[in-house]
Amino acid sequence: MNYLLFAGLALLASAANTIFNRISANKIGTLVSAVLKAFFIVLCIFVVCAILGHVRQLYSFTNEQWLWMGVLGLVTVADWIFYFLSIKRAHLEAFAPFEAASVLFLSNLLFSIFMFSTVTKGGTPINTVLFFLGLGALVGAMLFAVLNKKINPSTKKIWVLYAFMSALAMGFTLVITKTKLQGIEPDVIAFHQMFIVFVVCTIIMFVSKAHKELKVVKVKDYAKFFIAAIFNALLIFLRYKALLCEGSNPAIVNCVISFDFVLVSLATVLFFKANNKKELIILILMVTAGMVLNVISGMV
């Protein structure tokens, strides 16, 4: 089960990515931040390609693979745009669990549609029931995060739609990678995916004239973006490495990596003051239950 090792390493990279993304958070606009992050991620992944000796493979695709690579990049752009639209409008304590649960729910649901036998280990009745019970727990967590007023005091719910669309796009990127890009090295896939994100976001930035904000970016800001990009690049590479391993169960990979949310949330409850600890613990338990049931359904 090499894919579990890569998923575990991706979990660590995800935790580090979360921490350094928060450190690099500043008043720089969304588009400029996206362009800078994508640029540094592309550089980091290119270094990975060079170290692994995969540079020559960057352009050796069939026409169909080029097509799906382009689709992957454009879907990722949609994911980023909807993500930023949602996080700017949401109450953070509601957004984090909703985003984690919705990504898990939608990506695993899509995998069940395209790879039902794989994610439920043959589609036996008990595995199928456990899998969909896990999805049900994730739906419950999503609803609780949105409807509980202590978690989400905001009356404006448009961010829910944006977050849902971001999660849906994220789910499709994982499905495309697993089902359409088999045989391509994960670092090569990640390079082209993030290069497309960089190009498209740069075009949007100049068209919207947001590039003027580059003048206020300081050297220390570039350093923060670069450090965050290192862990982001590792997360993307290791996630794809786990997904593309022979015999890997994508639902289990998703759950292992997403356990980062549980750890970060639990640390927040234990070590930081909060007026809604009870509600946060309920959310953590609901998301954890969904993860565990999905993992068991693919292993029993």
Tab-separated table of C-alpha atoms in Angstrom:
chain	number	residue	atom	x	y	z
A	1	MET	CA	0.000	0.000	0.000
A	2	ASN	CA	2.538	2.579	-1.128
A	3	TYR	CA	-0.254	5.026	-1.856
A	4	LEU	CA	-1.011	5.303	1.877
A	5	LEU	CA	2.590	6.380	2.489
A	6	PHE	CA	2.306	9.112	-0.138
A	7	ALA	CA	-1.110	10.133	1.226
A	8	GLY	CA	0.394	10.393	4.717
A	9	LEU	CA	3.235	12.563	3.430
A	10	ALA	CA	0.660	14.681	1.579
A	11	LEU	CA	-1.168	15.101	4.901
A	12	LEU	CA	2.006	16.546	6.464
A	13	ALA	CA	2.538	18.803	3.441
A	14	SER	CA	-1.089	19.928	3.689
A	15	ALA	CA	-0.664	20.854	7.357
A	16	ALA	CA	2.497	22.838	6.583
A	17	ASN	CA	0.763	24.445	3.608
A	18	THR	CA	-2.125	25.556	5.829
A	19	ILE	CA	0.240	27.088	8.375
A	20	PHE	CA	2.377	28.968	5.854
A	21	ASN	CA	-0.630	30.125	3.855
A	22	ARG	CA	-1.906	31.791	6.990
A	23	ILE	CA	1.519	33.340	7.610
A	24	SER	CA	1.639	34.651	4.037
A	25	ALA	CA	-1.884	36.076	4.255
A	26	ASN	CA	-1.834	39.845	3.782
A	27	LYS	CA	-3.761	42.713	2.241
A	28	ILE	CA	-2.596	41.944	-1.292
A	29	GLY	CA	-5.526	41.435	-3.672
A	30	THR	CA	-6.883	38.036	-4.560
A	31	LEU	CA	-5.741	37.985	-8.202
A	32	VAL	CA	-2.219	39.164	-7.442
A	33	SER	CA	-1.946	36.599	-4.641
A	34	ALA	CA	-3.164	33.856	-6.986
A	35	VAL	CA	-0.668	34.830	-9.690
A	36	LEU	CA	2.269	34.970	-7.284
A	37	LYS	CA	1.377	31.678	-5.635
A	38	ALA	CA	0.861	29.934	-8.975
A	39	PHE	CA	4.165	31.305	-10.305
A	40	PHE	CA	6.161	30.057	-7.332
A	41	ILE	CA	4.364	26.703	-7.328
A	42	VAL	CA	5.269	26.244	-11.022
A	43	LEU	CA	8.928	26.983	-10.209
A	44	CYS	CA	8.947	24.521	-7.308
A	45	ILE	CA	7.303	21.744	-9.332
A	46	PHE	CA	9.726	22.320	-12.218
A	47	VAL	CA	12.568	21.744	-9.746
A	48	VAL	CA	10.888	18.479	-8.720
A	49	CYS	CA	10.649	17.481	-12.413
A	50	ALA	CA	14.353	18.258	-12.862
A	51	ILE	CA	15.383	16.295	-9.757
A	52	LEU	CA	13.347	13.268	-10.853
A	53	GLY	CA	14.578	13.508	-14.446
A	54	HIS	CA	11.138	14.155	-15.950
A	55	VAL	CA	11.816	17.438	-17.788
A	56	ARG	CA	11.859	15.716	-21.195
A	57	GLN	CA	8.409	14.285	-20.452
A	58	LEU	CA	6.854	17.729	-20.118
A	59	TYR	CA	5.850	17.777	-23.790
A	60	SER	CA	5.513	14.107	-24.749
A	61	PHE	CA	1.722	13.685	-24.685
A	62	THR	CA	-0.897	12.358	-27.042
A	63	ASN	CA	-3.521	14.768	-28.380
A	64	GLU	CA	-6.074	13.345	-25.945
A	65	GLN	CA	-3.704	13.802	-22.997
A	66	TRP	CA	-3.060	17.418	-24.040
A	67	LEU	CA	-6.824	17.958	-24.129
A	68	TRP	CA	-7.380	16.568	-20.649
A	69	MET	CA	-4.356	18.473	-19.330
A	70	GLY	CA	-5.947	21.692	-20.587
A	71	VAL	CA	-9.291	20.783	-19.044
A	72	LEU	CA	-7.535	20.018	-15.744
A	73	GLY	CA	-5.879	23.441	-15.715
A	74	LEU	CA	-9.070	25.344	-16.569
A	75	VAL	CA	-11.103	23.467	-13.950
A	76	THR	CA	-8.407	24.341	-11.415
A	77	VAL	CA	-8.758	28.024	-12.358
A	78	ALA	CA	-12.495	27.738	-11.649
A	79	ASP	CA	-11.696	26.081	-8.323
A	80	TRP	CA	-9.382	28.951	-7.309
A	81	ILE	CA	-11.799	31.680	-8.390
A	82	PHE	CA	-14.786	30.187	-6.558
A	83	TYR	CA	-12.590	29.476	-3.517
A	84	PHE	CA	-11.497	33.100	-3.236
A	85	LEU	CA	-15.049	34.343	-3.851
A	86	SER	CA	-16.332	32.168	-1.008
A	87	ILE	CA	-13.620	32.775	1.577
A	88	LYS	CA	-13.944	36.561	1.195
A	89	ARG	CA	-17.683	36.368	2.026
A	90	ALA	CA	-17.849	33.573	4.573
A	91	HIS	CA	-17.484	33.461	8.325
A	92	LEU	CA	-14.150	31.655	8.734
A	93	GLU	CA	-15.335	29.215	11.419
A	94	ALA	CA	-18.135	28.091	9.102
A	95	PHE	CA	-16.091	28.127	5.903
A	96	ALA	CA	-13.265	25.827	7.020
A	97	PRO	CA	-15.420	22.815	8.023
A	98	PHE	CA	-17.874	23.357	5.154
A	99	GLU	CA	-15.049	23.490	2.623
A	100	ALA	CA	-13.361	20.371	4.035
A	101	ALA	CA	-16.602	18.382	4.180
A	102	SER	CA	-17.813	19.516	0.744
A	103	VAL	CA	-14.508	18.681	-0.968
A	104	LEU	CA	-14.556	15.209	0.579
A	105	PHE	CA	-18.228	14.664	-0.176
A	106	LEU	CA	-18.177	15.814	-3.801
A	107	SER	CA	-14.839	14.255	-4.760
A	108	ASN	CA	-15.733	10.902	-3.203
A	109	LEU	CA	-19.219	11.065	-4.725
A	110	LEU	CA	-17.683	11.675	-8.159
A	111	PHE	CA	-15.263	8.792	-7.640
A	112	SER	CA	-18.211	6.566	-6.707
A	113	ILE	CA	-19.843	7.500	-10.014
A	114	PHE	CA	-16.775	6.882	-12.164
A	115	MET	CA	-14.987	4.205	-10.090
A	116	PHE	CA	-17.680	2.643	-7.905
A	117	SER	CA	-16.047	-0.789	-7.614
A	118	THR	CA	-12.698	0.735	-6.613
A	119	VAL	CA	-13.868	3.027	-3.824
A	120	THR	CA	-16.211	0.415	-2.306
A	121	LYS	CA	-13.777	-2.499	-2.730
A	122	GLY	CA	-15.856	-4.479	-5.169
A	123	GLY	CA	-19.210	-2.864	-4.466
A	124	THR	CA	-20.325	-5.383	-1.848
A	125	PRO	CA	-23.521	-4.422	0.047
A	126	ILE	CA	-21.782	-3.727	3.383
A	127	ASN	CA	-19.045	-1.637	1.740
A	128	THR	CA	-21.600	0.303	-0.265
A	129	VAL	CA	-23.719	1.042	2.820
A	130	LEU	CA	-20.667	2.181	4.810
A	131	PHE	CA	-19.491	4.392	1.954
A	132	PHE	CA	-22.804	6.211	1.585
A	133	LEU	CA	-23.225	6.496	5.353
A	134	GLY	CA	-19.882	8.292	5.297
A	135	LEU	CA	-21.128	10.632	2.589
A	136	GLY	CA	-24.261	11.208	4.687
A	137	ALA	CA	-22.163	12.220	7.699
A	138	LEU	CA	-20.299	14.719	5.501
A	139	VAL	CA	-23.599	16.185	4.257
A	140	GLY	CA	-24.683	16.530	7.882
A	141	ALA	CA	-21.462	18.381	8.690
A	142	MET	CA	-21.996	20.735	5.745
A	143	LEU	CA	-25.553	21.551	6.825
A	144	PHE	CA	-24.530	21.994	10.464
A	145	ALA	CA	-21.725	24.389	9.476
A	146	VAL	CA	-24.131	26.528	7.448
A	147	LEU	CA	-27.293	26.434	9.568
A	148	ASN	CA	-25.894	26.647	13.114
A	149	LYS	CA	-25.900	30.340	14.018
A	150	LYS	CA	-23.081	30.011	16.541
A	151	ILE	CA	-20.817	28.690	13.781
A	152	ASN	CA	-22.248	30.817	10.976
A	153	PRO	CA	-23.832	34.024	12.309
A	154	SER	CA	-23.916	35.586	8.820
A	155	THR	CA	-27.351	35.798	7.172
A	156	LYS	CA	-25.849	36.026	3.666
A	157	LYS	CA	-25.337	32.520	2.292
A	158	ILE	CA	-23.985	33.223	-1.219
A	159	TRP	CA	-20.575	32.000	-0.060
A	160	VAL	CA	-22.080	28.507	0.308
A	161	LEU	CA	-22.750	28.346	-3.442
A	162	TYR	CA	-19.241	29.586	-4.245
A	163	ALA	CA	-17.657	27.110	-1.822
A	164	PHE	CA	-19.760	24.289	-3.242
A	165	MET	CA	-18.689	25.154	-6.798
A	166	SER	CA	-15.047	25.294	-5.688
A	167	ALA	CA	-15.359	21.852	-4.093
A	168	LEU	CA	-17.053	20.492	-7.221
A	169	ALA	CA	-14.221	21.794	-9.406
A	170	MET	CA	-11.676	20.307	-7.022
A	171	GLY	CA	-13.455	16.961	-7.215
A	172	PHE	CA	-13.334	16.986	-11.013
A	173	THR	CA	-9.582	17.736	-10.993
A	174	LEU	CA	-9.008	14.600	-8.909
A	175	VAL	CA	-11.282	12.467	-11.101
A	176	ILE	CA	-9.610	13.717	-14.298
A	177	THR	CA	-6.173	12.974	-12.878
A	178	LYS	CA	-7.122	9.476	-11.724
A	179	THR	CA	-9.147	8.397	-14.762
A	180	LYS	CA	-7.698	10.300	-17.735
A	181	LEU	CA	-4.022	10.945	-16.987
A	182	GLN	CA	-2.799	7.531	-15.896
A	183	GLY	CA	0.743	6.809	-17.097
A	184	ILE	CA	1.892	10.435	-16.767
A	185	GLU	CA	4.245	11.319	-13.923
A	186	PRO	CA	2.469	13.265	-11.132
A	187	ASP	CA	5.015	16.099	-11.148
A	188	VAL	CA	4.529	16.528	-14.910
A	189	ILE	CA	0.749	16.739	-14.459
A	190	ALA	CA	1.117	19.238	-11.626
A	191	PHE	CA	3.497	21.418	-13.658
A	192	HIS	CA	1.094	21.845	-16.567
A	193	GLN	CA	-1.906	22.248	-14.276
A	194	MET	CA	-0.322	25.100	-12.333
A	195	PHE	CA	1.239	26.672	-15.444
A	196	ILE	CA	-2.238	27.017	-16.948
A	197	VAL	CA	-3.498	28.517	-13.665
A	198	PHE	CA	-0.625	31.016	-13.717
A	199	VAL	CA	-1.217	32.040	-17.344
A	200	VAL	CA	-5.008	32.401	-17.018
A	201	CYS	CA	-4.846	34.280	-13.696
A	202	THR	CA	-2.138	36.582	-15.111
A	203	ILE	CA	-4.342	37.415	-18.114
A	204	ILE	CA	-7.301	38.141	-15.843
A	205	MET	CA	-5.067	40.246	-13.578
A	206	PHE	CA	-3.926	42.494	-16.446
A	207	VAL	CA	-7.365	42.742	-18.034
A	208	SER	CA	-8.853	43.823	-14.689
A	209	LYS	CA	-5.845	46.130	-14.102
A	210	ALA	CA	-5.207	44.468	-10.754
A	211	HIS	CA	-1.512	44.217	-11.702
A	212	LYS	CA	-1.031	47.721	-10.281
A	213	GLU	CA	-1.099	46.098	-6.849
A	214	LEU	CA	2.270	44.503	-7.633
A	215	LYS	CA	3.839	47.845	-6.764
A	216	VAL	CA	2.956	47.393	-3.087
A	217	VAL	CA	4.343	43.850	-2.823
A	218	LYS	CA	7.463	43.871	-0.650
A	219	VAL	CA	10.451	41.529	-0.676
A	220	LYS	CA	9.283	39.843	2.528
A	221	ASP	CA	5.908	39.173	0.871
A	222	TYR	CA	7.604	37.375	-2.017
A	223	ALA	CA	9.560	35.298	0.511
A	224	LYS	CA	6.347	34.295	2.301
A	225	PHE	CA	4.672	33.340	-0.968
A	226	PHE	CA	7.696	31.257	-1.964
A	227	ILE	CA	7.807	29.332	1.317
A	228	ALA	CA	4.065	28.647	1.132
A	229	ALA	CA	4.480	27.563	-2.507
A	230	ILE	CA	7.078	24.931	-1.574
A	231	PHE	CA	4.616	23.079	0.651
A	232	ASN	CA	1.742	23.683	-1.778
A	233	ALA	CA	3.795	22.137	-4.588
A	234	LEU	CA	4.680	19.158	-2.388
A	235	LEU	CA	1.011	18.712	-1.490
A	236	ILE	CA	-0.068	18.656	-5.153
A	237	PHE	CA	2.751	16.302	-6.160
A	238	LEU	CA	2.227	13.869	-3.275
A	239	ARG	CA	-1.578	13.848	-3.714
A	240	TYR	CA	-1.194	12.919	-7.377
A	241	LYS	CA	1.516	10.396	-6.514
A	242	ALA	CA	-0.898	8.704	-4.109
A	243	LEU	CA	-3.813	8.867	-6.557
A	244	LEU	CA	-1.813	7.417	-9.446
A	245	CYS	CA	-0.260	4.523	-7.516
A	246	GLU	CA	-1.383	1.170	-8.854
A	247	GLY	CA	-4.333	-0.132	-6.834
A	248	SER	CA	-4.850	3.111	-4.915
A	249	ASN	CA	-8.297	3.906	-3.548
A	250	PRO	CA	-8.940	7.612	-4.298
A	251	ALA	CA	-11.584	7.930	-1.570
A	252	ILE	CA	-9.083	6.755	1.051
A	253	VAL	CA	-6.423	9.115	-0.337
A	254	ASN	CA	-8.875	12.018	0.000
A	255	CYS	CA	-9.749	11.103	3.574
A	256	VAL	CA	-6.149	10.700	4.727
A	257	ILE	CA	-5.074	14.062	3.311
A	258	SER	CA	-8.200	15.839	4.577
A	259	PHE	CA	-7.443	14.667	8.121
A	260	ASP	CA	-5.342	17.842	8.205
A	261	PHE	CA	-8.594	19.740	8.790
A	262	VAL	CA	-9.446	17.606	11.815
A	263	LEU	CA	-6.009	18.128	13.372
A	264	VAL	CA	-6.011	21.894	12.809
A	265	SER	CA	-9.590	22.256	14.068
A	266	LEU	CA	-8.910	20.140	17.140
A	267	ALA	CA	-5.843	22.225	17.951
A	268	THR	CA	-7.973	25.376	17.603
A	269	VAL	CA	-10.557	24.011	20.045
A	270	LEU	CA	-7.972	22.883	22.591
A	271	PHE	CA	-5.521	25.774	22.565
A	272	PHE	CA	-7.467	28.870	21.503
A	273	LYS	CA	-10.361	30.645	23.116
A	274	ALA	CA	-13.671	30.143	21.359
A	275	ASN	CA	-17.284	30.687	22.347
A	276	ASN	CA	-18.537	27.784	20.251
A	277	LYS	CA	-16.265	24.913	21.253
A	278	LYS	CA	-19.199	22.520	21.633
A	279	GLU	CA	-20.385	23.174	18.090
A	280	LEU	CA	-16.859	22.903	16.678
A	281	ILE	CA	-16.343	19.549	18.404
A	282	ILE	CA	-19.614	18.284	16.909
A	283	LEU	CA	-18.413	19.364	13.469
A	284	ILE	CA	-15.050	17.676	13.949
A	285	LEU	CA	-16.763	14.438	14.990
A	286	MET	CA	-19.154	14.530	12.018
A	287	VAL	CA	-16.351	15.087	9.498
A	288	THR	CA	-14.223	12.427	11.193
A	289	ALA	CA	-17.128	9.963	11.076
A	290	GLY	CA	-17.549	10.571	7.355
A	291	MET	CA	-13.822	10.020	6.776
A	292	VAL	CA	-13.656	6.858	8.853
A	293	LEU	CA	-16.717	5.267	7.218
A	294	ASN	CA	-15.369	6.043	3.732
A	295	VAL	CA	-11.985	4.565	4.638
A	296	ILE	CA	-13.478	1.421	6.177
A	297	SER	CA	-15.722	0.887	3.141
A	298	GLY	CA	-12.641	0.749	0.951
A	299	MET	CA	-10.585	-1.527	3.194
A	300	VAL	CA	-12.897	-4.118	4.809
